[in-house]
PDB file of C-alpha atoms in Angstrom:
ATOM      1  CA  MET A   1      -0.254 -21.035   3.746  1.00 42.00           C
ATOM      2  CA  ALA A   2       2.953 -19.234   3.443  1.00 45.00           C
ATOM      3  CA  ARG A   3       5.287 -19.815   0.545  1.00 47.00           C
ATOM      4  CA  GLY A   4       8.812 -19.299   0.256  1.00 50.00           C
ATOM      5  CA  ASN A   5      10.661 -18.813  -3.181  1.00 48.00           C
ATOM      6  CA  GLN A   6      12.847 -22.632  -2.609  1.00 59.00           C
ATOM      7  CA  TYR A   7       9.362 -24.559  -3.159  1.00 70.00           C
ATOM      8  CA  ARG A   8       8.258 -23.141  -7.001  1.00 82.00           C
ATOM      9  CA  LYS A   9      10.146 -22.182  -9.429  1.00 85.00           C
ATOM     10  CA  LYS A  10      11.612 -18.749 -10.501  1.00 90.00           C
ATOM     11  CA  TYR A  11       9.621 -16.484 -13.150  1.00 92.00           C
ATOM     12  CA  ILE A  12      11.259 -13.843 -14.928  1.00 93.00           C
ATOM     13  CA  SER A  13       9.007 -11.157 -12.630  1.00 92.00           C
ATOM     14  CA  ASP A  14       9.470 -12.003  -9.513  1.00 94.00           C
ATOM     15  CA  LEU A  15      11.259  -9.544  -7.440  1.00 92.00           C
ATOM     16  CA  THR A  16      14.801  -9.655  -6.649  1.00 91.00           C
ATOM     17  CA  ASP A  17      16.582  -8.724  -3.957  1.00 93.00           C
ATOM     18  CA  ALA A  18      17.485  -4.927  -4.169  1.00 89.00           C
ATOM     19  CA  GLN A  19      13.812  -4.291  -6.058  1.00 88.00           C
ATOM     20  CA  TRP A  20      12.242  -6.277  -2.602  1.00 92.00           C
ATOM     21  CA  ALA A  21      14.305  -4.175  -0.367  1.00 92.00           C
ATOM     22  CA  ILE A  22      13.044  -1.184  -2.319  1.00 88.00           C
ATOM     23  CA  MET A  23       9.426  -1.991  -2.007  1.00 90.00           C
ATOM     24  CA  GLU A  24       8.949  -4.015   1.867  1.00 93.00           C
ATOM     25  CA  PRO A  25       9.104  -1.042   3.991  1.00 93.00           C
ATOM     26  CA  MET A  26       5.920   0.714   1.001  1.00 92.00           C
ATOM     27  CA  ILE A  27       3.298  -2.830   1.978  1.00 92.00           C
ATOM     28  CA  PRO A  28       0.954  -1.988   4.572  1.00 89.00           C
ATOM     29  CA  PRO A  29       0.867  -4.003   7.693  1.00 86.00           C
ATOM     30  CA  ALA A  30      -1.322  -6.839   8.317  1.00 82.00           C
ATOM     31  CA  LYS A  31      -5.180  -4.972  10.169  1.00 77.00           C
ATOM     32  CA  GLN A  32      -5.249  -4.816  13.558  1.00 73.00           C
ATOM     33  CA  SER A  33      -8.508  -4.477  15.559  1.00 72.00           C
ATOM     34  CA  THR A  34      -9.092  -4.324  18.408  1.00 74.00           C
ATOM     35  CA  ARG A  35      -9.825  -7.669  19.665  1.00 75.00           C
ATOM     36  CA  GLY A  36      -6.386  -9.031  18.447  1.00 70.00           C
ATOM     37  CA  GLY A  37      -6.474 -11.370  15.326  1.00 71.00           C
ATOM     38  CA  ARG A  38      -3.951 -13.752  13.062  1.00 77.00           C
ATOM     39  CA  PRO A  39      -0.512 -12.383  12.361  1.00 80.00           C
ATOM     40  CA  ARG A  40      -0.349 -12.315   8.686  1.00 83.00           C
ATOM     41  CA  LYS A  41       1.481 -15.626   7.544  1.00 87.00           C
ATOM     42  CA  VAL A  42       0.951 -15.251   4.159  1.00 92.00           C
ATOM     43  CA  ASP A  43       4.791 -13.879   2.510  1.00 93.00           C
ATOM     44  CA  MET A  44       4.141 -10.823   1.307  1.00 94.00           C
ATOM     45  CA  ARG A  45       6.910 -10.558  -1.224  1.00 95.00           C
ATOM     46  CA  GLU A  46       4.724 -13.897  -2.764  1.00 95.00           C
ATOM     47  CA  VAL A  47       1.780 -11.739  -2.947  1.00 95.00           C
ATOM     48  CA  LEU A  48       3.793  -9.301  -5.391  1.00 95.00           C
ATOM     49  CA  ASN A  49       5.041 -12.027  -7.387  1.00 94.00           C
ATOM     50  CA  THR A  50       2.108 -13.425  -8.077  1.00 94.00           C
ATOM     51  CA  LEU A  51       0.644 -10.396  -8.770  1.00 94.00           C
ATOM     52  CA  PHE A  52       3.935  -9.460 -11.542  1.00 93.00           C
ATOM     53  CA  SER A  53       3.676 -12.560 -13.340  1.00 93.00           C
ATOM     54  CA  LEU A  54       0.367 -11.831 -13.695  1.00 93.00           C
ATOM     55  CA  ASN A  55       0.912  -8.710 -15.257  1.00 92.00           C
ATOM     56  CA  ARG A  56       3.880  -9.818 -17.027  1.00 93.00           C
ATOM     57  CA  SER A  57       2.067 -12.958 -18.313  1.00 92.00           C
ATOM     58  CA  GLY A  58      -1.402 -11.522 -19.367  1.00 92.00           C
ATOM     59  CA  CYS A  59      -3.283 -14.504 -18.041  1.00 90.00           C
ATOM     60  CA  GLN A  60      -6.731 -14.476 -16.091  1.00 91.00           C
ATOM     61  CA  TRP A  61      -6.390 -14.679 -13.002  1.00 89.00           C
ATOM     62  CA  GLU A  62      -7.615 -17.905 -12.179  1.00 89.00           C
ATOM     63  CA  MET A  63      -4.617 -19.398 -15.369  1.00 91.00           C
ATOM     64  CA  LEU A  64      -2.302 -18.592 -12.898  1.00 89.00           C
ATOM     65  CA  PRO A  65       0.368 -21.363 -12.587  1.00 89.00           C
ATOM     66  CA  ASN A  66      -0.279 -23.849 -10.087  1.00 88.00           C
ATOM     67  CA  ASP A  67       3.185 -22.402  -7.880  1.00 90.00           C
ATOM     68  CA  LEU A  68       2.021 -19.283  -7.359  1.00 92.00           C
ATOM     69  CA  LEU A  69      -0.449 -18.451  -4.794  1.00 92.00           C
ATOM     70  CA  PRO A  70      -4.204 -18.602  -5.529  1.00 92.00           C
ATOM     71  CA  LYS A  71      -6.131 -15.401  -6.582  1.00 93.00           C
ATOM     72  CA  SER A  72      -8.381 -16.011  -3.232  1.00 90.00           C
ATOM     73  CA  THR A  73      -4.898 -15.484  -1.310  1.00 90.00           C
ATOM     74  CA  VAL A  74      -3.655 -12.337  -3.844  1.00 94.00           C
ATOM     75  CA  TYR A  75      -6.793 -10.609  -4.470  1.00 93.00           C
ATOM     76  CA  ASP A  76      -8.014  -9.192  -1.528  1.00 90.00           C
ATOM     77  CA  ASP A  77      -4.439  -7.190  -1.024  1.00 91.00           C
ATOM     78  CA  PHE A  78      -4.290  -6.042  -4.625  1.00 93.00           C
ATOM     79  CA  SER A  79      -7.428  -4.300  -4.080  1.00 93.00           C
ATOM     80  CA  GLN A  80      -7.000  -3.028  -0.829  1.00 91.00           C
ATOM     81  CA  TRP A  81      -3.535  -1.523  -2.508  1.00 93.00           C
ATOM     82  CA  ARG A  82      -5.537  -0.114  -4.957  1.00 94.00           C
ATOM     83  CA  ASP A  83      -8.199   0.937  -3.198  1.00 94.00           C
ATOM     84  CA  ASP A  84      -5.963   2.901  -0.308  1.00 92.00           C
ATOM     85  CA  GLY A  85      -3.280   4.774  -2.757  1.00 93.00           C
ATOM     86  CA  THR A  86      -0.643   1.569  -2.286  1.00 92.00           C
ATOM     87  CA  TRP A  87      -0.440   1.399  -5.286  1.00 91.00           C
ATOM     88  CA  THR A  88       0.340   4.667  -6.642  1.00 93.00           C
ATOM     89  CA  LYS A  89       3.194   5.114  -3.754  1.00 91.00           C
ATOM     90  CA  VAL A  90       4.801   2.112  -4.883  1.00 88.00           C
ATOM     91  CA  VAL A  91       5.018   3.931  -8.278  1.00 89.00           C
ATOM     92  CA  LYS A  92       5.532   7.230  -7.433  1.00 91.00           C
ATOM     93  CA  ALA A  93       8.478   6.052  -4.980  1.00 87.00           C
ATOM     94  CA  LEU A  94       9.942   3.123  -8.395  1.00 86.00           C
ATOM     95  CA  ARG A  95      10.265   6.039 -11.342  1.00 89.00           C
ATOM     96  CA  GLU A  96      11.907   8.521  -8.431  1.00 90.00           C
ATOM     97  CA  HIS A  97      14.032   6.017  -7.519  1.00 88.00           C
ATOM     98  CA  THR A  98      14.855   4.594 -11.919  1.00 89.00           C
ATOM     99  CA  ARG A  99      14.898   8.465 -12.445  1.00 92.00           C
ATOM    100  CA  VAL A 100      18.035   9.014  -9.425  1.00 93.00           C
ATOM    101  CA  GLU A 101      19.635   5.848 -11.135  1.00 91.00           C
ATOM    102  CA  ALA A 102      20.104   7.606 -14.017  1.00 93.00           C
ATOM    103  CA  GLY A 103      21.450  10.917 -12.682  1.00 93.00           C
ATOM    104  CA  ARG A 104      17.696  12.860 -13.353  1.00 92.00           C
ATOM    105  CA  GLU A 105      16.445  14.930 -11.162  1.00 90.00           C
ATOM    106  CA  PRO A 106      13.591  12.780  -8.800  1.00 89.00           C
ATOM    107  CA  THR A 107      10.588  14.255 -10.565  1.00 87.00           C
ATOM    108  CA  PRO A 108      10.117  15.014 -14.618  1.00 82.00           C
ATOM    109  CA  SER A 109      10.545  19.213 -14.435  1.00 83.00           C
ATOM    110  CA  ALA A 110       8.144  18.777 -17.866  1.00 82.00           C
ATOM    111  CA  ALA A 111       5.608  16.594 -19.571  1.00 77.00           C
ATOM    112  CA  CYS A 112       4.949  16.359 -23.469  1.00 77.00           C
ATOM    113  CA  ILE A 113       1.078  14.836 -24.708  1.00 76.00           C
ATOM    114  CA  GLU A 114       1.057  14.047 -27.561  1.00 74.00           C
ATOM    115  CA  SER A 115      -2.682  14.666 -30.075  1.00 70.00           C
ATOM    116  CA  GLN A 116      -3.744  13.909 -33.071  1.00 68.00           C
ATOM    117  CA  SER A 117      -5.931  15.867 -35.234  1.00 65.00           C
ATOM    118  CA  VAL A 118      -7.734  14.404 -38.504  1.00 58.00           C
ATOM    119  CA  LYS A 119      -7.972  16.737 -41.141  1.00 60.00           C
ATOM    120  CA  THR A 120     -11.411  16.785 -43.009  1.00 58.00           C
ATOM    121  CA  THR A 121     -12.405  17.723 -46.578  1.00 59.00           C
ATOM    122  CA  GLU A 122     -12.661  21.980 -47.808  1.00 64.00           C
ATOM    123  CA  MET A 123     -15.111  20.759 -49.476  1.00 64.00           C
ATOM    124  CA  GLY A 124     -19.235  20.290 -47.722  1.00 60.00           C
ATOM    125  CA  GLY A 125     -21.944  18.737 -49.212  1.00 62.00           C
ATOM    126  CA  PRO A 126     -23.780  15.070 -49.924  1.00 65.00           C
ATOM    127  CA  ASP A 127     -20.715  14.141 -51.952  1.00 62.00           C
ATOM    128  CA  ARG A 128     -18.722  14.808 -48.282  1.00 60.00           C
ATOM    129  CA  GLY A 129     -18.489  12.839 -45.444  1.00 56.00           C
TER     130      GLY A 129
END
């Protein structure tokens, strides 16, 4: 079931070695039960490459290219990471890494929220909405 990068073409959304070095420690280990279980056989870098390709292309799960991992292999990890906070942790770490690389503080010190106000008519009545 494991597929390495040598078995398929490269996509623009694939992780580089440097990106994978940042991401790999944040991937939760395989679930272990008290009765043991099979070791993980799926390459987690390929799971992420599949998820990033899906996100970048905007295609449906069922329309993933055949050389990427199938939905049945990837979706359980995606939903587990969504529910257990792994994605939040990844986004925070990547944001901080990007800010430090740009010579900024790891976390923003301020935020700006834009809102748009809609002007209404000054006169009311049946002729105005």
